[in-house]
Amino acid sequence: EGQLLESGGNLIQPGGSLRLSCAASGFTFSTYVMTWVRQAPGKGLEWVSTISDTGFSTYYADSVKGRFTISRDSSKNILYLQMNSLRADDTAVYYCAKASRVRGFLDAFDMWGQGTMVTVSS
Amino acid sequence: DIQLTQSPSTLSASVGDRVTITCRASRTINNWLAWYQQKPGKAPKLLIQEASSLESGVSSRFSGSGFGTEFTLTINTLQPDDFATYYCQQYNDNWMFGPGTKVEIK
């Protein structure tokens, strides 16, 4: 059974940077589109960013465009989210998630990590 | 951008009840809709994709229907483990989640 394990969450000051990681195991990472989803405290789910299986195509929510960068290292089975110019409203649990179909682009997410908490506060 | 609404936002029900949650899209998403269950402090769990396709291992008490702009999630014979928040998600045009429906104990 596959697994996703996020790390890198922390308390960070406004304007700071943070890089999240998501280690994948138990499936062929390089053949799946991967996504970051976040959830602010007490709020709903918000799609953040998606990267194609090849890593060549990336997509961002307007709320993070120009500040966040998604990437992947398929030799290490790790997904990343580089977050710059962090703001208080970026405070959330960040989940990584896997597309349900091999090379599925517009797809549901059938595997999620446990999440990592990012708190942006002075 | 496609917007999703869910109704109701909160649903009070008893064990054994049948409950229905509605998700509406601002324009057609064909059948590219998924339903997730989330419990406090836990990651979401995929229940249904393509509007009506039940995920392996998910109880058959859950069912989904709809096409275009209106979709429903039905839970038959509500069990104690079903009290949670449910989100719809469209993946016709990028990805977006509905605001959620909390199913609570009456």
mmCIF file with all atom_site columns, C-alpha atoms in Angstrom, chain B residues 2-99:
data_model
loop_
_atom_site.group_PDB
_atom_site.id
_atom_site.type_symbol
_atom_site.label_atom_id
_atom_site.label_alt_id
_atom_site.label_comp_id
_atom_site.label_asym_id
_atom_site.label_entity_id
_atom_site.label_seq_id
_atom_site.pdbx_PDB_ins_code
_atom_site.Cartn_x
_atom_site.Cartn_y
_atom_site.Cartn_z
_atom_site.occupancy
_atom_site.B_iso_or_equiv
_atom_site.pdbx_formal_charge
_atom_site.auth_seq_id
_atom_site.auth_comp_id
_atom_site.auth_asym_id
_atom_site.auth_atom_id
_atom_site.pdbx_PDB_model_num
ATOM 1  C CA . ILE B 1 2  ? -15.961 27.133 -11.732 1.00 0.00 ? 2  ILE B CA 1
ATOM 2  C CA . GLN B 1 3  ? -17.538 27.667 -8.331  1.00 0.00 ? 3  GLN B CA 1
ATOM 3  C CA . LEU B 1 4  ? -18.991 24.890 -6.193  1.00 0.00 ? 4  LEU B CA 1
ATOM 4  C CA . THR B 1 5  ? -21.702 25.203 -3.571  1.00 0.00 ? 5  THR B CA 1
ATOM 5  C CA . GLN B 1 6  ? -22.794 22.543 -1.120  1.00 0.00 ? 6  GLN B CA 1
ATOM 6  C CA . SER B 1 7  ? -26.037 22.253 0.783   1.00 0.00 ? 7  SER B CA 1
ATOM 7  C CA . PRO B 1 8  ? -26.680 22.034 3.564   1.00 0.00 ? 8  PRO B CA 1
ATOM 8  C CA . SER B 1 9  ? -23.602 23.385 5.286   1.00 0.00 ? 9  SER B CA 1
ATOM 9  C CA . THR B 1 10 ? -24.496 21.413 8.399   1.00 0.00 ? 10 THR B CA 1
ATOM 10 C CA . LEU B 1 11 ? -26.749 18.388 8.656   1.00 0.00 ? 11 LEU B CA 1
ATOM 11 C CA . SER B 1 12 ? -27.996 16.940 11.941  1.00 0.00 ? 12 SER B CA 1
ATOM 12 C CA . ALA B 1 13 ? -28.921 13.286 11.700  1.00 0.00 ? 13 ALA B CA 1
ATOM 13 C CA . SER B 1 14 ? -29.300 10.128 13.735  1.00 0.00 ? 14 SER B CA 1
ATOM 14 C CA . VAL B 1 15 ? -27.737 6.708  13.367  1.00 0.00 ? 15 VAL B CA 1
ATOM 15 C CA . GLY B 1 16 ? -29.785 4.779  10.844  1.00 0.00 ? 16 GLY B CA 1
ATOM 16 C CA . ASP B 1 17 ? -30.923 7.840  8.892   1.00 0.00 ? 17 ASP B CA 1
ATOM 17 C CA . ARG B 1 18 ? -30.515 8.290  5.173   1.00 0.00 ? 18 ARG B CA 1
ATOM 18 C CA . VAL B 1 19 ? -28.843 11.606 4.348   1.00 0.00 ? 19 VAL B CA 1
ATOM 19 C CA . THR B 1 20 ? -28.307 13.461 1.105   1.00 0.00 ? 20 THR B CA 1
ATOM 20 C CA . ILE B 1 21 ? -25.790 16.203 0.379   1.00 0.00 ? 21 ILE B CA 1
ATOM 21 C CA . THR B 1 22 ? -26.014 18.327 -2.760  1.00 0.00 ? 22 THR B CA 1
ATOM 22 C CA . CYS B 1 23 ? -23.160 19.896 -4.692  1.00 0.00 ? 23 CYS B CA 1
ATOM 23 C CA . ARG B 1 24 ? -23.817 22.413 -7.445  1.00 0.00 ? 24 ARG B CA 1
ATOM 24 C CA . ALA B 1 25 ? -21.339 23.731 -9.989  1.00 0.00 ? 25 ALA B CA 1
ATOM 25 C CA . SER B 1 26 ? -21.528 27.174 -11.562 1.00 0.00 ? 26 SER B CA 1
ATOM 26 C CA . ARG B 1 27 ? -21.219 25.590 -15.004 1.00 0.00 ? 27 ARG B CA 1
ATOM 27 C CA . THR B 1 28 ? -21.112 22.099 -16.378 1.00 0.00 ? 28 THR B CA 1
ATOM 28 C CA . ILE B 1 29 ? -18.377 19.801 -15.169 1.00 0.00 ? 29 ILE B CA 1
ATOM 29 C CA . ASN B 1 30 ? -19.749 16.715 -16.937 1.00 0.00 ? 30 ASN B CA 1
ATOM 30 C CA . ASN B 1 31 ? -19.160 13.912 -14.410 1.00 0.00 ? 31 ASN B CA 1
ATOM 31 C CA . TRP B 1 32 ? -15.753 15.104 -13.194 1.00 0.00 ? 32 TRP B CA 1
ATOM 32 C CA . LEU B 1 33 ? -16.769 15.267 -9.565  1.00 0.00 ? 33 LEU B CA 1
ATOM 33 C CA . ALA B 1 34 ? -15.399 13.536 -6.496  1.00 0.00 ? 34 ALA B CA 1
ATOM 34 C CA . TRP B 1 35 ? -16.599 13.243 -2.905  1.00 0.00 ? 35 TRP B CA 1
ATOM 35 C CA . TYR B 1 36 ? -14.302 13.112 0.124   1.00 0.00 ? 36 TYR B CA 1
ATOM 36 C CA . GLN B 1 37 ? -14.862 12.396 3.799   1.00 0.00 ? 37 GLN B CA 1
ATOM 37 C CA . GLN B 1 38 ? -12.758 14.158 6.389   1.00 0.00 ? 38 GLN B CA 1
ATOM 38 C CA . LYS B 1 39 ? -12.648 13.576 10.112  1.00 0.00 ? 39 LYS B CA 1
ATOM 39 C CA . PRO B 1 40 ? -11.105 16.070 12.560  1.00 0.00 ? 40 PRO B CA 1
ATOM 40 C CA . GLY B 1 41 ? -7.326  16.050 12.474  1.00 0.00 ? 41 GLY B CA 1
ATOM 41 C CA . LYS B 1 42 ? -7.219  13.589 9.590   1.00 0.00 ? 42 LYS B CA 1
ATOM 42 C CA . ALA B 1 43 ? -6.558  13.797 5.881   1.00 0.00 ? 43 ALA B CA 1
ATOM 43 C CA . PRO B 1 44 ? -9.500  13.624 3.483   1.00 0.00 ? 44 PRO B CA 1
ATOM 44 C CA . LYS B 1 45 ? -10.492 10.221 2.159   1.00 0.00 ? 45 LYS B CA 1
ATOM 45 C CA . LEU B 1 46 ? -11.717 9.719  -1.396  1.00 0.00 ? 46 LEU B CA 1
ATOM 46 C CA . LEU B 1 47 ? -15.149 8.083  -1.435  1.00 0.00 ? 47 LEU B CA 1
ATOM 47 C CA . ILE B 1 48 ? -16.448 8.549  -4.970  1.00 0.00 ? 48 ILE B CA 1
ATOM 48 C CA . GLN B 1 49 ? -15.032 9.792  -8.240  1.00 0.00 ? 49 GLN B CA 1
ATOM 49 C CA . GLU B 1 50 ? -16.536 10.457 -11.655 1.00 0.00 ? 50 GLU B CA 1
ATOM 50 C CA . ALA B 1 51 ? -19.712 11.412 -9.785  1.00 0.00 ? 51 ALA B CA 1
ATOM 51 C CA . SER B 1 52 ? -20.848 7.851  -9.068  1.00 0.00 ? 52 SER B CA 1
ATOM 52 C CA . SER B 1 53 ? -17.876 5.487  -9.040  1.00 0.00 ? 53 SER B CA 1
ATOM 53 C CA . LEU B 1 54 ? -17.373 4.105  -5.542  1.00 0.00 ? 54 LEU B CA 1
ATOM 54 C CA . GLU B 1 55 ? -13.773 3.704  -4.443  1.00 0.00 ? 55 GLU B CA 1
ATOM 55 C CA . SER B 1 56 ? -12.570 0.238  -3.558  1.00 0.00 ? 56 SER B CA 1
ATOM 56 C CA . GLY B 1 57 ? -13.055 -0.492 0.115   1.00 0.00 ? 57 GLY B CA 1
ATOM 57 C CA . VAL B 1 58 ? -15.671 2.228  0.635   1.00 0.00 ? 58 VAL B CA 1
ATOM 58 C CA . SER B 1 59 ? -18.954 1.045  2.072   1.00 0.00 ? 59 SER B CA 1
ATOM 59 C CA . SER B 1 60 ? -21.796 0.539  -0.381  1.00 0.00 ? 60 SER B CA 1
ATOM 60 C CA . ARG B 1 61 ? -23.934 2.683  1.925   1.00 0.00 ? 61 ARG B CA 1
ATOM 61 C CA . PHE B 1 62 ? -22.315 5.607  0.098   1.00 0.00 ? 62 PHE B CA 1
ATOM 62 C CA . SER B 1 63 ? -23.546 6.465  -3.372  1.00 0.00 ? 63 SER B CA 1
ATOM 63 C CA . GLY B 1 64 ? -23.178 9.368  -5.739  1.00 0.00 ? 64 GLY B CA 1
ATOM 64 C CA . SER B 1 65 ? -25.180 10.629 -8.667  1.00 0.00 ? 65 SER B CA 1
ATOM 65 C CA . GLY B 1 66 ? -25.502 13.548 -11.016 1.00 0.00 ? 66 GLY B CA 1
ATOM 66 C CA . PHE B 1 67 ? -24.130 15.034 -14.196 1.00 0.00 ? 67 PHE B CA 1
ATOM 67 C CA . GLY B 1 68 ? -23.488 18.503 -15.492 1.00 0.00 ? 68 GLY B CA 1
ATOM 68 C CA . THR B 1 69 ? -24.063 20.960 -12.665 1.00 0.00 ? 69 THR B CA 1
ATOM 69 C CA . GLU B 1 70 ? -25.956 19.119 -9.914  1.00 0.00 ? 70 GLU B CA 1
ATOM 70 C CA . PHE B 1 71 ? -24.674 16.190 -7.894  1.00 0.00 ? 71 PHE B CA 1
ATOM 71 C CA . THR B 1 72 ? -25.664 14.314 -4.764  1.00 0.00 ? 72 THR B CA 1
ATOM 72 C CA . LEU B 1 73 ? -23.944 12.169 -2.192  1.00 0.00 ? 73 LEU B CA 1
ATOM 73 C CA . THR B 1 74 ? -26.272 9.822  -0.349  1.00 0.00 ? 74 THR B CA 1
ATOM 74 C CA . ILE B 1 75 ? -25.402 7.907  2.788   1.00 0.00 ? 75 ILE B CA 1
ATOM 75 C CA . ASN B 1 76 ? -27.801 5.104  3.618   1.00 0.00 ? 76 ASN B CA 1
ATOM 76 C CA . THR B 1 77 ? -28.257 3.809  7.154   1.00 0.00 ? 77 THR B CA 1
ATOM 77 C CA . LEU B 1 78 ? -25.944 6.344  8.759   1.00 0.00 ? 78 LEU B CA 1
ATOM 78 C CA . GLN B 1 79 ? -23.385 4.763  11.054  1.00 0.00 ? 79 GLN B CA 1
ATOM 79 C CA . PRO B 1 80 ? -21.472 6.355  13.961  1.00 0.00 ? 80 PRO B CA 1
ATOM 80 C CA . ASP B 1 81 ? -18.292 6.332  11.849  1.00 0.00 ? 81 ASP B CA 1
ATOM 81 C CA . ASP B 1 82 ? -19.998 8.450  9.174   1.00 0.00 ? 82 ASP B CA 1
ATOM 82 C CA . PHE B 1 83 ? -20.210 11.609 11.274  1.00 0.00 ? 83 PHE B CA 1
ATOM 83 C CA . ALA B 1 84 ? -17.660 13.788 9.505   1.00 0.00 ? 84 ALA B CA 1
ATOM 84 C CA . THR B 1 85 ? -17.332 16.623 7.016   1.00 0.00 ? 85 THR B CA 1
ATOM 85 C CA . TYR B 1 86 ? -17.913 15.864 3.346   1.00 0.00 ? 86 TYR B CA 1
ATOM 86 C CA . TYR B 1 87 ? -16.423 17.816 0.456   1.00 0.00 ? 87 TYR B CA 1
ATOM 87 C CA . CYS B 1 88 ? -17.180 17.703 -3.219  1.00 0.00 ? 88 CYS B CA 1
ATOM 88 C CA . GLN B 1 89 ? -14.407 18.482 -5.706  1.00 0.00 ? 89 GLN B CA 1
ATOM 89 C CA . GLN B 1 90 ? -14.534 19.260 -9.394  1.00 0.00 ? 90 GLN B CA 1
ATOM 90 C CA . TYR B 1 91 ? -11.668 18.347 -11.690 1.00 0.00 ? 91 TYR B CA 1
ATOM 91 C CA . ASN B 1 92 ? -13.123 19.417 -15.006 1.00 0.00 ? 92 ASN B CA 1
ATOM 92 C CA . ASP B 1 93 ? -11.332 22.760 -14.993 1.00 0.00 ? 93 ASP B CA 1
ATOM 93 C CA . ASN B 1 94 ? -8.270  22.628 -12.773 1.00 0.00 ? 94 ASN B CA 1
ATOM 94 C CA . TRP B 1 95 ? -9.313  21.525 -9.303  1.00 0.00 ? 95 TRP B CA 1
ATOM 95 C CA . MET B 1 96 ? -11.633 23.053 -6.755  1.00 0.00 ? 96 MET B CA 1
ATOM 96 C CA . PHE B 1 97 ? -13.341 21.910 -3.582  1.00 0.00 ? 97 PHE B CA 1
ATOM 97 C CA . GLY B 1 98 ? -16.775 22.770 -2.321  1.00 0.00 ? 98 GLY B CA 1
ATOM 98 C CA . PRO B 1 99 ? -17.113 24.477 1.075   1.00 0.00 ? 99 PRO B CA 1
#
